Tab-separated table of C-alpha atoms in Angstrom:
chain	number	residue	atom	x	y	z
A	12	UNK	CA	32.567	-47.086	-0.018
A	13	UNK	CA	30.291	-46.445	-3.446
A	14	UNK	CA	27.748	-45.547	-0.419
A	15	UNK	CA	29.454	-42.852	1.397
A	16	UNK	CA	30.924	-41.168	-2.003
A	17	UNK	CA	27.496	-40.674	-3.559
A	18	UNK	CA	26.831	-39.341	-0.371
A	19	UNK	CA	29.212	-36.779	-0.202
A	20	UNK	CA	28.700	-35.974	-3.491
A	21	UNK	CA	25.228	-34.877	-2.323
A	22	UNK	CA	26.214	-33.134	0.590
A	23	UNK	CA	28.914	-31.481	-1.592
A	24	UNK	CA	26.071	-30.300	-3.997
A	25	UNK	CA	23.723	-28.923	-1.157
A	26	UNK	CA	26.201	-26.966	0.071
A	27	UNK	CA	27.199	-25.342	-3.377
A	28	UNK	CA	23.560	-24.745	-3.494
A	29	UNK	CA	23.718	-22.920	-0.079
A	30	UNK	CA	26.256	-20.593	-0.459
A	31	UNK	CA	24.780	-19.537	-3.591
A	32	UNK	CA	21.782	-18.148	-1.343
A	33	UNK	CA	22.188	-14.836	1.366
A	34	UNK	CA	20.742	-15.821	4.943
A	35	UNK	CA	18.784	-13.048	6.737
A	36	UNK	CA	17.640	-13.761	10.296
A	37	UNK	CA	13.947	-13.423	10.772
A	38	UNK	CA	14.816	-10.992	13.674
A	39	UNK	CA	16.021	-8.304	11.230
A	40	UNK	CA	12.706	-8.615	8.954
A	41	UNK	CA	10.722	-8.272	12.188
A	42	UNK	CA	12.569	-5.117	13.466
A	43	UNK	CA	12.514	-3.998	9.918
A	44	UNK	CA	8.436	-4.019	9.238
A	45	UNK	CA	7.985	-2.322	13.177
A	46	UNK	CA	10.045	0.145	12.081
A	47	UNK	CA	8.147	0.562	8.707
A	48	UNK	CA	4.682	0.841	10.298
A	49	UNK	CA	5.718	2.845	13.402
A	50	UNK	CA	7.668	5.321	10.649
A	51	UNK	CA	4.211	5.283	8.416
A	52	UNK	CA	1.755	6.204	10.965
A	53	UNK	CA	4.371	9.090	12.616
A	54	UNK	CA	5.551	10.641	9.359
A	55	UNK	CA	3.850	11.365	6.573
A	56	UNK	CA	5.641	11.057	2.861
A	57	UNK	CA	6.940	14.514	1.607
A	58	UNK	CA	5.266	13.729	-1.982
A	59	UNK	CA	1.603	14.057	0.423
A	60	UNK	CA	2.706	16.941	2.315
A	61	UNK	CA	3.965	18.389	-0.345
A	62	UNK	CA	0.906	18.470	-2.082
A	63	UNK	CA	-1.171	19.327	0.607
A	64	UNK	CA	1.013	22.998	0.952
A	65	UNK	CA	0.098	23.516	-3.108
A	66	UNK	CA	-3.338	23.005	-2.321
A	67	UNK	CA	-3.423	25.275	0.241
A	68	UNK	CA	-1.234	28.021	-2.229
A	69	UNK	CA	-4.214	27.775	-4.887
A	70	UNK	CA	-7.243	27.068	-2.630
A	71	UNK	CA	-9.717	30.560	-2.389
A	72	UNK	CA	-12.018	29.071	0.028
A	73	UNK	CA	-11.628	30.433	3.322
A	74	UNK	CA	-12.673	26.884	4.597
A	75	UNK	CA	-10.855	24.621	2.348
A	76	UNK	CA	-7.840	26.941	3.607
A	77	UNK	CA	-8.649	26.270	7.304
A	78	UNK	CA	-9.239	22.461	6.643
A	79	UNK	CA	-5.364	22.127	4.568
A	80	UNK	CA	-3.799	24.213	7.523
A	81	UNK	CA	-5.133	22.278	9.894
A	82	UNK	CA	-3.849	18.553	8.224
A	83	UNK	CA	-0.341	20.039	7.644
A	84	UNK	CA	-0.212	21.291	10.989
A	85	UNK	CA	-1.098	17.656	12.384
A	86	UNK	CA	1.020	15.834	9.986
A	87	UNK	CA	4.126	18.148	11.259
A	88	UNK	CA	2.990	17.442	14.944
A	89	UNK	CA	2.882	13.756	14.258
A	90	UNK	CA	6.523	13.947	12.957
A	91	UNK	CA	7.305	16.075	16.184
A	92	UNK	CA	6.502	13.980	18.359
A	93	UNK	CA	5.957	10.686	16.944
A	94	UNK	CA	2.405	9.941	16.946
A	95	UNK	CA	0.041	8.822	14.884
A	96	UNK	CA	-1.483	11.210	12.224
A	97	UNK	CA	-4.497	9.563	12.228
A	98	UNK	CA	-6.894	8.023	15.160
A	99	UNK	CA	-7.194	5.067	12.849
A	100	UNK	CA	-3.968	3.707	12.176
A	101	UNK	CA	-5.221	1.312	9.047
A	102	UNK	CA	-4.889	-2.598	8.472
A	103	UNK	CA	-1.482	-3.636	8.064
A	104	UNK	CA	-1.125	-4.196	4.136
A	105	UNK	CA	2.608	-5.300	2.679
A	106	UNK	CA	4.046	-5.470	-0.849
A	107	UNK	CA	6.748	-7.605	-0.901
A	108	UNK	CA	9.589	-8.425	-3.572
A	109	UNK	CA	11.824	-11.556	-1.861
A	110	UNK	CA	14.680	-12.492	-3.749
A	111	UNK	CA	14.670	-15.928	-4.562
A	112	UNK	CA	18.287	-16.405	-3.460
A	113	UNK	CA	17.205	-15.394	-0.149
A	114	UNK	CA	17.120	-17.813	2.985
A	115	UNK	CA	15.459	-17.159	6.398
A	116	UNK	CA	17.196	-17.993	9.338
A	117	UNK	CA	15.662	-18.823	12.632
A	118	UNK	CA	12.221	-18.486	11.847
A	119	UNK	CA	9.674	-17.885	8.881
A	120	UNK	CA	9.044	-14.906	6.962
A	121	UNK	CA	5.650	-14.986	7.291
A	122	UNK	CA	5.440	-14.819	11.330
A	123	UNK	CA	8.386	-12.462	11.071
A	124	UNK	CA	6.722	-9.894	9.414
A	125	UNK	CA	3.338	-11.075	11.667
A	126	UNK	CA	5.404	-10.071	14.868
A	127	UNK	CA	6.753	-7.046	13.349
A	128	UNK	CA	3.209	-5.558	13.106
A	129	UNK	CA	2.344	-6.589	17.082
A	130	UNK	CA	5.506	-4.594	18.226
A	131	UNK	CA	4.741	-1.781	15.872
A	132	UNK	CA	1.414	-1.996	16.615
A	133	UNK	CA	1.715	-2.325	20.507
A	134	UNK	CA	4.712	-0.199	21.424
A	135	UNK	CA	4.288	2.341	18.780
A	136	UNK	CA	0.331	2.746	20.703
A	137	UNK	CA	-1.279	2.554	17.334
A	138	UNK	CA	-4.910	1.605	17.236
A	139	UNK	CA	-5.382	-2.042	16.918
A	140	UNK	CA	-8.342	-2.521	14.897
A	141	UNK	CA	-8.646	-6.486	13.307
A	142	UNK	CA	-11.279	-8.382	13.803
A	143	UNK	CA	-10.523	-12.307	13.555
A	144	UNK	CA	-13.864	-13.283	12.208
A	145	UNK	CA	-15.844	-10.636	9.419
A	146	UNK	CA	-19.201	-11.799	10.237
A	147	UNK	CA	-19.927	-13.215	13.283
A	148	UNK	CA	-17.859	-13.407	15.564
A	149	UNK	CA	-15.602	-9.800	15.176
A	150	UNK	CA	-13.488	-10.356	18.317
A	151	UNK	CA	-10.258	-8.036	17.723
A	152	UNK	CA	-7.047	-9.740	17.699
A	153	UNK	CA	-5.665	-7.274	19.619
A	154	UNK	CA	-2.650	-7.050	17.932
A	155	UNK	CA	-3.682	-6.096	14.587
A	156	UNK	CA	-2.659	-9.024	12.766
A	157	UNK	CA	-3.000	-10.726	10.159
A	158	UNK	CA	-1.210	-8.239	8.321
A	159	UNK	CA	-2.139	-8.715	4.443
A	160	UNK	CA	0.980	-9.917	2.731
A	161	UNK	CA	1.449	-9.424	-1.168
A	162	UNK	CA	4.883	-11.656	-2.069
A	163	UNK	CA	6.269	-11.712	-5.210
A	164	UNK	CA	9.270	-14.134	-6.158
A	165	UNK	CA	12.197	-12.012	-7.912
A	166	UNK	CA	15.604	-12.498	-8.948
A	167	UNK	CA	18.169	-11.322	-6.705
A	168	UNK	CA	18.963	-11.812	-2.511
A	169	UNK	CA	17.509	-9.044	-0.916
A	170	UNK	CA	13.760	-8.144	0.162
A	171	UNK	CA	12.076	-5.447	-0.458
A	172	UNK	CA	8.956	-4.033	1.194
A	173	UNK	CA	6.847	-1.087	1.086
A	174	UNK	CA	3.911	-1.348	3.756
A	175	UNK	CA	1.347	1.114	5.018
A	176	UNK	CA	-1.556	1.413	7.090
A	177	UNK	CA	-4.938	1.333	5.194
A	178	UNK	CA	-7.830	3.370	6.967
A	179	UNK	CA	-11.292	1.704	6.255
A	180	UNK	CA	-13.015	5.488	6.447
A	181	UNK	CA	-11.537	5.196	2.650
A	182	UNK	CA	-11.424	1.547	1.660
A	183	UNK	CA	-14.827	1.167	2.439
A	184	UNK	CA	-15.159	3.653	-0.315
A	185	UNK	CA	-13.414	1.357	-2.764
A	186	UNK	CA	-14.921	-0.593	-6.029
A	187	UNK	CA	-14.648	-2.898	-8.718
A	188	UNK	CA	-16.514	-3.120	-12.145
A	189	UNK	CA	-15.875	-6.161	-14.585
A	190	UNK	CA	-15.864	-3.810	-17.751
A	191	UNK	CA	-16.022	-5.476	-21.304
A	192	UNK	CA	-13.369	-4.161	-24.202
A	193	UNK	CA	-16.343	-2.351	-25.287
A	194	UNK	CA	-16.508	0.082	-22.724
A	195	UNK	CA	-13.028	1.440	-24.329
A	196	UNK	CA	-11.367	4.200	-22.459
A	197	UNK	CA	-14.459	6.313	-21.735
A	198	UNK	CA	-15.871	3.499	-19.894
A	199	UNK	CA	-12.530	3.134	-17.559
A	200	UNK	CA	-12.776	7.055	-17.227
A	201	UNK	CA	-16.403	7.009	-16.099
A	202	UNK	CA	-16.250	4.187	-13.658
A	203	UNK	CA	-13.340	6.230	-12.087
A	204	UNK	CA	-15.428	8.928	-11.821
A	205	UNK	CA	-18.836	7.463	-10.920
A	206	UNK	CA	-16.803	5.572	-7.884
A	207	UNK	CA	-15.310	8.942	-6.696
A	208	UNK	CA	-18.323	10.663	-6.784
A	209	UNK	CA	-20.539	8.096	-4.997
A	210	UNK	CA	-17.649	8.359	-2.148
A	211	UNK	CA	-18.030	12.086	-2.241
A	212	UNK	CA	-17.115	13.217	1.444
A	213	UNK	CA	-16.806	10.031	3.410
A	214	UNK	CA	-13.152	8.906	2.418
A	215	UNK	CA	-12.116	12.227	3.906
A	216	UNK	CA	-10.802	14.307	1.289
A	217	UNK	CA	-8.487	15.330	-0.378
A	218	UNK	CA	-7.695	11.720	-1.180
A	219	UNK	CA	-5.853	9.536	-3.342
A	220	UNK	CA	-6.940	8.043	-6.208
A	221	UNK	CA	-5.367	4.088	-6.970
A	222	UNK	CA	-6.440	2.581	-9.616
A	223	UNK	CA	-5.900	-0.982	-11.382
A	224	UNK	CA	-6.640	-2.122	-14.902
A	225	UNK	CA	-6.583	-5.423	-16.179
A	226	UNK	CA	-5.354	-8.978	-14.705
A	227	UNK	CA	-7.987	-10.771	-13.184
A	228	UNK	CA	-10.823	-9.650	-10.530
A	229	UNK	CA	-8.147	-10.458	-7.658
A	230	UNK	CA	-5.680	-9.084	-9.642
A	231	UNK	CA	-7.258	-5.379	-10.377
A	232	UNK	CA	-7.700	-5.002	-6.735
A	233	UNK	CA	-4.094	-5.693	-6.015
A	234	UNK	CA	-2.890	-3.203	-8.545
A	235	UNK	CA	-5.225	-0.725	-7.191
A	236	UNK	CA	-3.517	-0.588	-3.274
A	237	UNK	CA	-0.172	-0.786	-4.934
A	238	UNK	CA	-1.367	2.487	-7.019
A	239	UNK	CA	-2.144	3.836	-3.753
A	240	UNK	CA	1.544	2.940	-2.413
A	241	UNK	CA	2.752	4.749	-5.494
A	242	UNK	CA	4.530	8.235	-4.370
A	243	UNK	CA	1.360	11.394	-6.092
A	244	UNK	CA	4.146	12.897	-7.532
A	245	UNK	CA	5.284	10.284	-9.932
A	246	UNK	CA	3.213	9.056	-12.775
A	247	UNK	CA	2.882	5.677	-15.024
A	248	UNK	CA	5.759	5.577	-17.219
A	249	UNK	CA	2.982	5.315	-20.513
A	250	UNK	CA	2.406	8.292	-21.418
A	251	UNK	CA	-1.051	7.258	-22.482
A	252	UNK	CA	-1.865	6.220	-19.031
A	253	UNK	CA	-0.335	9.376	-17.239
A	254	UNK	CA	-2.453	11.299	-19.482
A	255	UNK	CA	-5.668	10.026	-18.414
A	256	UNK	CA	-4.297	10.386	-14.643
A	257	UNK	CA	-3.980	13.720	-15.569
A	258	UNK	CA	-7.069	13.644	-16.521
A	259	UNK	CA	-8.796	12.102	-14.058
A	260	UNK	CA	-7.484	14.203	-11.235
A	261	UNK	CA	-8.298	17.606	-13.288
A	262	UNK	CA	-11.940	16.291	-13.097
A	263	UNK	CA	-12.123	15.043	-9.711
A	264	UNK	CA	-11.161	18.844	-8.574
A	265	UNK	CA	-13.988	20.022	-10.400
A	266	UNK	CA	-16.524	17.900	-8.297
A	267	UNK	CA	-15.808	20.271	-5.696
A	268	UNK	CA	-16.113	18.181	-2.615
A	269	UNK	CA	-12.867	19.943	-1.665
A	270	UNK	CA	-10.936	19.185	1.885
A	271	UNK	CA	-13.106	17.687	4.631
A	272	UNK	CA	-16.055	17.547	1.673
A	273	UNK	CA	-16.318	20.988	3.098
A	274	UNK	CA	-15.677	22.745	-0.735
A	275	UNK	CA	-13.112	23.671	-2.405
A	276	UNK	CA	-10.598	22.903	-5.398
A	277	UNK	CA	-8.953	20.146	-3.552
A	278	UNK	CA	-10.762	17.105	-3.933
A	279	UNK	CA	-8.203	14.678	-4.779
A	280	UNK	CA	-4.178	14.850	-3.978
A	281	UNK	CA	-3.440	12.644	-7.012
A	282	UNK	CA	-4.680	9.188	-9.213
A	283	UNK	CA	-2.107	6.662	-9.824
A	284	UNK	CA	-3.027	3.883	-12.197
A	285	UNK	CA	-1.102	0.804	-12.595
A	286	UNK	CA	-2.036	-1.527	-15.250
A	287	UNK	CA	-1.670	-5.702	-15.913
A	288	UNK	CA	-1.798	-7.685	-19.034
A	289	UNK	CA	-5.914	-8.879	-18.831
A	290	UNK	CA	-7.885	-11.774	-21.192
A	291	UNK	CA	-8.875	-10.496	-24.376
A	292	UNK	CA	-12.902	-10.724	-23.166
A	293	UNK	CA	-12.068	-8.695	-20.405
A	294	UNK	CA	-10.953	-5.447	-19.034
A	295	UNK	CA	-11.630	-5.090	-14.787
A	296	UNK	CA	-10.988	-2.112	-13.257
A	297	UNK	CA	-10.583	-1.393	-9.255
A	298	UNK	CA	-10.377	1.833	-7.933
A	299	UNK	CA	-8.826	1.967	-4.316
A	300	UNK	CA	-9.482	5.351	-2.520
A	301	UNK	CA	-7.305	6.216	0.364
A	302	UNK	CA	-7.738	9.429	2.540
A	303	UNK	CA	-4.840	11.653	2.728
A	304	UNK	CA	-3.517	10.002	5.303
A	305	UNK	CA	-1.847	8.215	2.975
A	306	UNK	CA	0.229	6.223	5.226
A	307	UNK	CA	3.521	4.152	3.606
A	308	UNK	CA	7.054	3.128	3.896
A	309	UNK	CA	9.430	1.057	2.545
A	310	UNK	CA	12.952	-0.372	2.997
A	311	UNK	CA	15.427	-2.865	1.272
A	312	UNK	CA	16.914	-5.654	3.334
């Protein structure tokens, strides 16, 4: 009898323990992330387009005009008709927040969000474009998984994801410099510079500008793509930092690469920065360029 009442008791605990928690099925998270990366690579976010039509206002190029009409005519077309903007329809990359009073019901959340991408990926007739080996053998999965999954553990029971499609025309473009305190601001400015100037036309301008300071090595890179995520028309909430985006994007302009590298005033649609506490020998910076394609969406569940 001592037996069975400690073991109630237990049960009796577990189950106070599981109510405390919000179940989602794992067919909701997959139906959630197709729709996410179907919705990113039809329709692109009105802080880009928006942007785009103010270059165009203050571009005096003839061809940088051209080049900006042409975009915002395909992005609208895209929307129309729900296809992709781009012929390259990016690497699935997710930021996720999951509530840690969140349980997953019939299934994992990791193949969830795997199978999300193959629908999205198949019936939305996006390109599929991962390779299961990055050396030697580079057969493609044909699915385009494994999506890249950034998880972070926060309080609460709901999910939150923003995903997008990351073009390698632009990541390939992308760097990361180990700076030293010494460098100071100036150095984070020139690196910034120096990396968007080496890219010059191939991340097919205008682009975005994401940049990470501080963490780790791993951990710069990260907070570059999230930059990247970031909508251009919001800026870090230090006002030291949105200065120097400021900054930056007033000289990127001035390289005059302009849209399609072709010239012009519109080099870059915006730099967002995001920053991370670092070690006090160290100070990395990653800058993530993305085309202007800048392909993301995100939902609660």
């Amino acid at each position: 009898m001592k037996y069975i009442a400690a073991e109630s008791r237990i049960y009796d605990t577990e189950r106070i323990i599981f109510m405390n928690f919000r179940a989602i099925d794992a067919a909701r998270i997959t139906a959630s992330v197709k729709k996410l990366f179907m919705d990113c690579n039809y329709f692109i976010g009105g802080d880009i387009l928006g942007q785009l039509e103010k270059a165009l206002e203050i571009e005096d190029s003839p061809v940088a005009k051209s080049v900006l009409s042409q975009i915002i005519e395909n992005d609208k077309i895209a929307a129309a008709e729900e296809i992709p903007l781009c012929q390259d329809t990016g690497m699935a990359v997710l930021f996720v927040e999951y509530g840690d009073k969140v349980c997953v019901e019939n299934g994992s959340f990791e193949e969830a969000v795997q199978q999300g991408v193959r629908e999205a990926y198949d019936e939305g007739y996006l390109r599929k474009s991962v390779v299961s080996d990055p050396v030697f053998d580079r057969v493609n999965t044909r699915d385009n998984t494994p999506a890249v999954i950034h998880t972070k553990i926060v309080s609460g029971d709901k999910i939150r994801i923003v995903a997008g499609g990351k073009g390698f025309g632009s990541e390939n473009m992308s760097a990361i410099k180990m700076l030293t305190p010494a460098y100071g601001a100036e150095g984070v400015k020139q690196f910034i510079l120096d990396t968007v100037r080496a890219a010059g036309p191939n991340p097919c301008p205008p682009i975005v500008v994401g940049v990470g300071i501080g963490g780790t090595f791993e951990r710069a890179a990260q907070l570059a793509k999230k930059a990247t995520f970031r909508p251009i028309d919001s800026q870090n909430s230090d006002p030291r930092y949105a200065a120097m985006e400021d900054e930056l994007l007033e000289k990127i302009n001035r390289m005059g690469f302009g849209p399609a590298g072709l010239g012009g005033k519109t080099t870059a649609l915006g730099v967002n920065i995001e920053t991370s506490p670092t070690h006090i020998a160290g100070m990395p910076v990653a800058v993530n360029i993305c085309c202007h394609a800048a392909r993301h969406a995100e939902c609660e569940i």
